[in-house]
Tab-separated table of N, CA and C in Angstrom:
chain	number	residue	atom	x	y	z
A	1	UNK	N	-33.457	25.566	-12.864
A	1	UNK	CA	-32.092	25.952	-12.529
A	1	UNK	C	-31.462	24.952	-11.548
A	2	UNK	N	-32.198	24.252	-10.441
A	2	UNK	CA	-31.629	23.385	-9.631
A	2	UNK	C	-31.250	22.216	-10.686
A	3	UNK	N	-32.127	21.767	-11.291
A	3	UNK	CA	-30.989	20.482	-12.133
A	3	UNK	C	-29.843	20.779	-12.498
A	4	UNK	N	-29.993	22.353	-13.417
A	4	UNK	CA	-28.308	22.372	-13.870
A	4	UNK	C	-27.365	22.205	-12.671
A	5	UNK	N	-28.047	22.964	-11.277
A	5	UNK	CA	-26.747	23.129	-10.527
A	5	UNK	C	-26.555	21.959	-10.190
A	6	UNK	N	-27.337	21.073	-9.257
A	6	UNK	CA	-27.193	19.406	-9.285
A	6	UNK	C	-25.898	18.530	-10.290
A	7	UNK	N	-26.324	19.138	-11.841
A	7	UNK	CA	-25.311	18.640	-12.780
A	7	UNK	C	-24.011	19.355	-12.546
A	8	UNK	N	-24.249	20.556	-12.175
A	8	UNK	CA	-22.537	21.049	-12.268
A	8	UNK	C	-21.852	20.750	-11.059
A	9	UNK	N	-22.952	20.021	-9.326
A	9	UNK	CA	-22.229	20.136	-8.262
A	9	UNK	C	-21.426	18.216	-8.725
A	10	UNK	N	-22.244	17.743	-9.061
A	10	UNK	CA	-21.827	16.239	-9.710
A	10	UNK	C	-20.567	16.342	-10.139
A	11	UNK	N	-20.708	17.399	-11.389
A	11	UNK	CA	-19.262	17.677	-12.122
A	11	UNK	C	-17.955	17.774	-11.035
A	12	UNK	N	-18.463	19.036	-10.240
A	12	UNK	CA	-17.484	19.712	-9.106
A	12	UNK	C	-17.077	18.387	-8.272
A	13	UNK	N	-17.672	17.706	-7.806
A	13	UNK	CA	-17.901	16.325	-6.859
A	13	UNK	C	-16.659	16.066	-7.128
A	14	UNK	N	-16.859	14.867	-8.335
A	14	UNK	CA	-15.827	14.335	-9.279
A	14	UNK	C	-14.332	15.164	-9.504
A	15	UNK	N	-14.539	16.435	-9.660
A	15	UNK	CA	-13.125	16.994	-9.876
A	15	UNK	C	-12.652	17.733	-8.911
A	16	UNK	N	-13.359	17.560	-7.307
A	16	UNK	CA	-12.787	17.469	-6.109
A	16	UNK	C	-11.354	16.200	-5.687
A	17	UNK	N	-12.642	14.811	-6.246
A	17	UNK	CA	-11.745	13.890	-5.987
A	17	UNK	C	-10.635	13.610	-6.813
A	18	UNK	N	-10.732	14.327	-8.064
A	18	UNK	CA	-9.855	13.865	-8.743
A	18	UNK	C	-8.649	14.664	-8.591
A	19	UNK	N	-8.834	16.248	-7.948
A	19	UNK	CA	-7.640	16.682	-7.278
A	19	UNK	C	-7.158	16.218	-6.051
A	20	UNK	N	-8.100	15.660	-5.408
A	20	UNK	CA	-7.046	14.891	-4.081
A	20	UNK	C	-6.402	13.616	-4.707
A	21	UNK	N	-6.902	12.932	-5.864
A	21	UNK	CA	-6.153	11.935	-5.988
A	21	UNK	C	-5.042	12.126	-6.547
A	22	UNK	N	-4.659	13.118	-7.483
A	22	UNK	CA	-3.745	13.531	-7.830
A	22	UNK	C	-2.894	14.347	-6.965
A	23	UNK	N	-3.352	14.947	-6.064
A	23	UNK	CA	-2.329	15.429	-5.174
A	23	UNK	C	-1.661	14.424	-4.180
A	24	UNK	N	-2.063	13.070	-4.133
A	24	UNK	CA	-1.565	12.180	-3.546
A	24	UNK	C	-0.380	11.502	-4.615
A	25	UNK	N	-0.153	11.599	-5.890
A	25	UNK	CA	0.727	11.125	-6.148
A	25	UNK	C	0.975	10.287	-6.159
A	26	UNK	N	2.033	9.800	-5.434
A	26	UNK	CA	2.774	8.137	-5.341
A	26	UNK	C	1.965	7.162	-4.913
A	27	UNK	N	2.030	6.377	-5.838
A	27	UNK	CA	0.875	5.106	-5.481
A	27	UNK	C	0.853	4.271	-3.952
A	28	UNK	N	2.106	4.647	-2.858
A	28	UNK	CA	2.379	4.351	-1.469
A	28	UNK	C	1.621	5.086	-1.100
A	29	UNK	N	1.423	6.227	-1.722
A	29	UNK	CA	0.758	7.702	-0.227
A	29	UNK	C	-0.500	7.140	-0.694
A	30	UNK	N	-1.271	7.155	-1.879
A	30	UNK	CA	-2.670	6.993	-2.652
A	30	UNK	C	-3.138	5.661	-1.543
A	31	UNK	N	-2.418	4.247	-1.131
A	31	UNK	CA	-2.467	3.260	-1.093
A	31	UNK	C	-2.492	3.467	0.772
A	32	UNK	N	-1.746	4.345	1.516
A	32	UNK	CA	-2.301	4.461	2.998
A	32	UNK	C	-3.287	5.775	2.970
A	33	UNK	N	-3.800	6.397	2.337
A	33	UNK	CA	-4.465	7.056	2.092
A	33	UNK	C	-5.784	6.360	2.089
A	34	UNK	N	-6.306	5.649	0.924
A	34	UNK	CA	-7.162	4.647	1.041
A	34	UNK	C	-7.428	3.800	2.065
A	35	UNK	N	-6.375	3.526	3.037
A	35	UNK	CA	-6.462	2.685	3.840
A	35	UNK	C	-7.457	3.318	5.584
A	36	UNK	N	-6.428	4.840	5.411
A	36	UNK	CA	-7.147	5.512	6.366
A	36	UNK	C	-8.419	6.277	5.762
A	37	UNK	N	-8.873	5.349	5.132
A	37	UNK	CA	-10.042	6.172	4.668
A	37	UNK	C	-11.105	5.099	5.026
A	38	UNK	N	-10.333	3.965	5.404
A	38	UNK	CA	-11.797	2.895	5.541
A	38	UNK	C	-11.719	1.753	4.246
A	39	UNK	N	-10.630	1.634	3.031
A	39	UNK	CA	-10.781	0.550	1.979
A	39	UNK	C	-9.811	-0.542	2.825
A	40	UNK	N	-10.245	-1.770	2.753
A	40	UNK	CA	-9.033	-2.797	2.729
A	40	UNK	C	-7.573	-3.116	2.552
A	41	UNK	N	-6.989	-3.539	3.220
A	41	UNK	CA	-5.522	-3.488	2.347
A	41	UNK	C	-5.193	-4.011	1.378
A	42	UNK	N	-5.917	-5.027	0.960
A	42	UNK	CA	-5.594	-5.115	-0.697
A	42	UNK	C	-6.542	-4.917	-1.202
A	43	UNK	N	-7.503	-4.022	-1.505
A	43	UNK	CA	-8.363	-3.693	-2.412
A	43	UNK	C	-7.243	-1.997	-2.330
A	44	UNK	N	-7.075	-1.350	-1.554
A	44	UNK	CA	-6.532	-0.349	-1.729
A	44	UNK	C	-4.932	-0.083	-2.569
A	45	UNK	N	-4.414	-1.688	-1.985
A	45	UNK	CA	-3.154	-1.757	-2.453
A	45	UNK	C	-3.768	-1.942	-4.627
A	46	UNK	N	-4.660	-2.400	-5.042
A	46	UNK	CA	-5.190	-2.843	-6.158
A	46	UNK	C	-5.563	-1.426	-6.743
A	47	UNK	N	-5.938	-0.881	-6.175
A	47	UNK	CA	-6.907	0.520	-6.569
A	47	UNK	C	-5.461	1.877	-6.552
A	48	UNK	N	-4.718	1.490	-5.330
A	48	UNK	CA	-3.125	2.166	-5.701
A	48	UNK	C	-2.455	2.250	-6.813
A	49	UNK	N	-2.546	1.121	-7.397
A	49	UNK	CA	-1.613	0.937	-8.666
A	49	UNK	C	-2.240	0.542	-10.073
A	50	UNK	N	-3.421	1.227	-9.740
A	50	UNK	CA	-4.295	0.973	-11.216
A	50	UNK	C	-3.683	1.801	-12.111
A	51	UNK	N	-3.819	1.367	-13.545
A	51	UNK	CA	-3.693	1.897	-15.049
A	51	UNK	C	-4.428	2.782	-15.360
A	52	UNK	N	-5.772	2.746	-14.834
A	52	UNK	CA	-6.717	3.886	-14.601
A	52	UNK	C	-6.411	5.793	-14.505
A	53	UNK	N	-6.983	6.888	-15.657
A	53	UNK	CA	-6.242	7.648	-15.364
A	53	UNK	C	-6.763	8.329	-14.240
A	54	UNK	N	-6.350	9.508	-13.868
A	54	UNK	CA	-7.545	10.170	-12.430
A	54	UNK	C	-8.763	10.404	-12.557
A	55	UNK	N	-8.732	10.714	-13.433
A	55	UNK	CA	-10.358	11.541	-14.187
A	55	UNK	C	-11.621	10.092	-14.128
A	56	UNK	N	-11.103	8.984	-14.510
A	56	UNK	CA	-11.715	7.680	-14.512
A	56	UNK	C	-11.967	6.978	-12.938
A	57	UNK	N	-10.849	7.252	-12.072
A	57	UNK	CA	-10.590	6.786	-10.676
A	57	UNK	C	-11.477	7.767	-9.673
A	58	UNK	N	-11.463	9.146	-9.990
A	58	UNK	CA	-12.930	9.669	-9.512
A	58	UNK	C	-13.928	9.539	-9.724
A	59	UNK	N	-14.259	8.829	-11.032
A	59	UNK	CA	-15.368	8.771	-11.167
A	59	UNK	C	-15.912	7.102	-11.000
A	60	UNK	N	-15.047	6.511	-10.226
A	60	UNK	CA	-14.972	5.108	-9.709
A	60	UNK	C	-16.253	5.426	-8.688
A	61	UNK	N	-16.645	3.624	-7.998
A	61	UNK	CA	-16.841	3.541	-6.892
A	61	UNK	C	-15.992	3.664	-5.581
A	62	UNK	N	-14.537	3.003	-5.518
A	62	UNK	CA	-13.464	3.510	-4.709
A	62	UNK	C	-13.560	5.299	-4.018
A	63	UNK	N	-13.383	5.828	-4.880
A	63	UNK	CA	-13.280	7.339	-4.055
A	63	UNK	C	-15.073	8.124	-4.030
A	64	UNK	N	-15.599	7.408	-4.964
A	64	UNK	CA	-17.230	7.791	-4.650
A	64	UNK	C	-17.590	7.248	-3.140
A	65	UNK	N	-17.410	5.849	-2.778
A	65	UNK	CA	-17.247	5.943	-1.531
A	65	UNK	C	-16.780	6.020	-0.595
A	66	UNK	N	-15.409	6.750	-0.253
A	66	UNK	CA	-13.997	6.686	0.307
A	66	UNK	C	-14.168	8.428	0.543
A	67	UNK	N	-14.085	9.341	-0.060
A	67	UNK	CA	-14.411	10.580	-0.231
A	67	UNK	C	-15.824	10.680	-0.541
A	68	UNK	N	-16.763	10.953	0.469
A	68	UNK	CA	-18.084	11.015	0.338
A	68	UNK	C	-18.178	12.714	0.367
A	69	UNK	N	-19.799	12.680	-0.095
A	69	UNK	CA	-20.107	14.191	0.077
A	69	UNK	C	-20.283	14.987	1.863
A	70	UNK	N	-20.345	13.802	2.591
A	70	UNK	CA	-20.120	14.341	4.133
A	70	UNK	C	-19.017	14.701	4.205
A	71	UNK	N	-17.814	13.820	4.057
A	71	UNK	CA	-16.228	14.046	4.403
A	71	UNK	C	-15.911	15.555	3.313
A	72	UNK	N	-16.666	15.819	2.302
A	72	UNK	CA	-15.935	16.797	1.496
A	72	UNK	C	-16.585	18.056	2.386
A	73	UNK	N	-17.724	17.585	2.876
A	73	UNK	CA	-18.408	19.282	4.115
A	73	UNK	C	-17.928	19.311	4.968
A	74	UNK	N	-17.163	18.565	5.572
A	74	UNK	CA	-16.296	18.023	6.740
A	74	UNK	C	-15.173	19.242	6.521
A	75	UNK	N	-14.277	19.212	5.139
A	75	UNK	CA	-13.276	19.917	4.703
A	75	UNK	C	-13.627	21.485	4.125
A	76	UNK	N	-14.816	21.692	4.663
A	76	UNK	CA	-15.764	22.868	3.887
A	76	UNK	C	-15.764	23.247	2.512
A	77	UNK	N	-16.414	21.881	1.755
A	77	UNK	CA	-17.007	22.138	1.038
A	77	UNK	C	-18.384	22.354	1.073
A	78	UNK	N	-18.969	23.474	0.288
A	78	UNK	CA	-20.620	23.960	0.407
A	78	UNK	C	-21.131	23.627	-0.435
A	79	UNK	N	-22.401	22.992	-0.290
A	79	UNK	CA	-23.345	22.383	-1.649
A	79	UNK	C	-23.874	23.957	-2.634
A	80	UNK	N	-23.690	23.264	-3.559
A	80	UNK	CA	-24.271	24.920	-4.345
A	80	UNK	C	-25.505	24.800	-4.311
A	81	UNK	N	-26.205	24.003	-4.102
A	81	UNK	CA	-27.792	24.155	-4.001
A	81	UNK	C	-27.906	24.614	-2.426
A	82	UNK	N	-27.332	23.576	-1.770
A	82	UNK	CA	-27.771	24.450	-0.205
A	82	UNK	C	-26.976	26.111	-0.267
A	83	UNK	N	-26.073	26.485	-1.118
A	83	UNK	CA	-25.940	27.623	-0.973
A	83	UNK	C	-27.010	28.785	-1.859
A	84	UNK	N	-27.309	27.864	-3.176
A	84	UNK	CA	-28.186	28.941	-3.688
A	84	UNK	C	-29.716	28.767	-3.058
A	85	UNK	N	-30.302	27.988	-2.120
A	85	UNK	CA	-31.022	27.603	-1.268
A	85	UNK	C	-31.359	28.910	0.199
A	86	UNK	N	-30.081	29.164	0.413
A	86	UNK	CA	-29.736	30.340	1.114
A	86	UNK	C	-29.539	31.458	1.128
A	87	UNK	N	-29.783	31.871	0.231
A	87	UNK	CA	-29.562	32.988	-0.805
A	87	UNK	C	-30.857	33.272	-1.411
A	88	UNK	N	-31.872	32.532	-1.859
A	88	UNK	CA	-33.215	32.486	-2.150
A	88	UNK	C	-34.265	32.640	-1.150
């Protein structure tokens, strides 16, 4: 049962980031967004205005390491294994 959840927290991971990236919108906000996140200014300004759709851009290296799994526990998100961990 822990692999599946592993696979579905992966899934969840990914379509965390891919709602913050989309809730950022405009490729200006996406682009100081990135910036206060720790990317470069032109790697962020590059990664701002990609062709890329969201679903692909979460599942990048950019927001894999920009939005880590610390910063998402930071915002309380709970691991489902450390929760079904706790519960067991």
């Amino acid at each position: 049962i822990q692999a599946k959840l592993k696979k579905l927290e992966e899934w969840l991971r990914n379509r965390l980031r891919y709602c913050i990236w989309h809730h950022w919108k405009k490729p200006e906000r996406k682009r100081k967004n990135l910036i206060r996140l720790g990317v470069n200014q032109n790697t962020a300004y590059a990664w701002s205005r990609t062709r890329m759709g969201g679903w692909a851009v979460a599942q990048s290296p950019i927001l894999g390491t920009t939005i880590t799994i610390k910063r998402l526990r930071m915002r309380g998100y709970v691991s489902l294994i450390e929760y079904y961990k706790r519960d067991v």
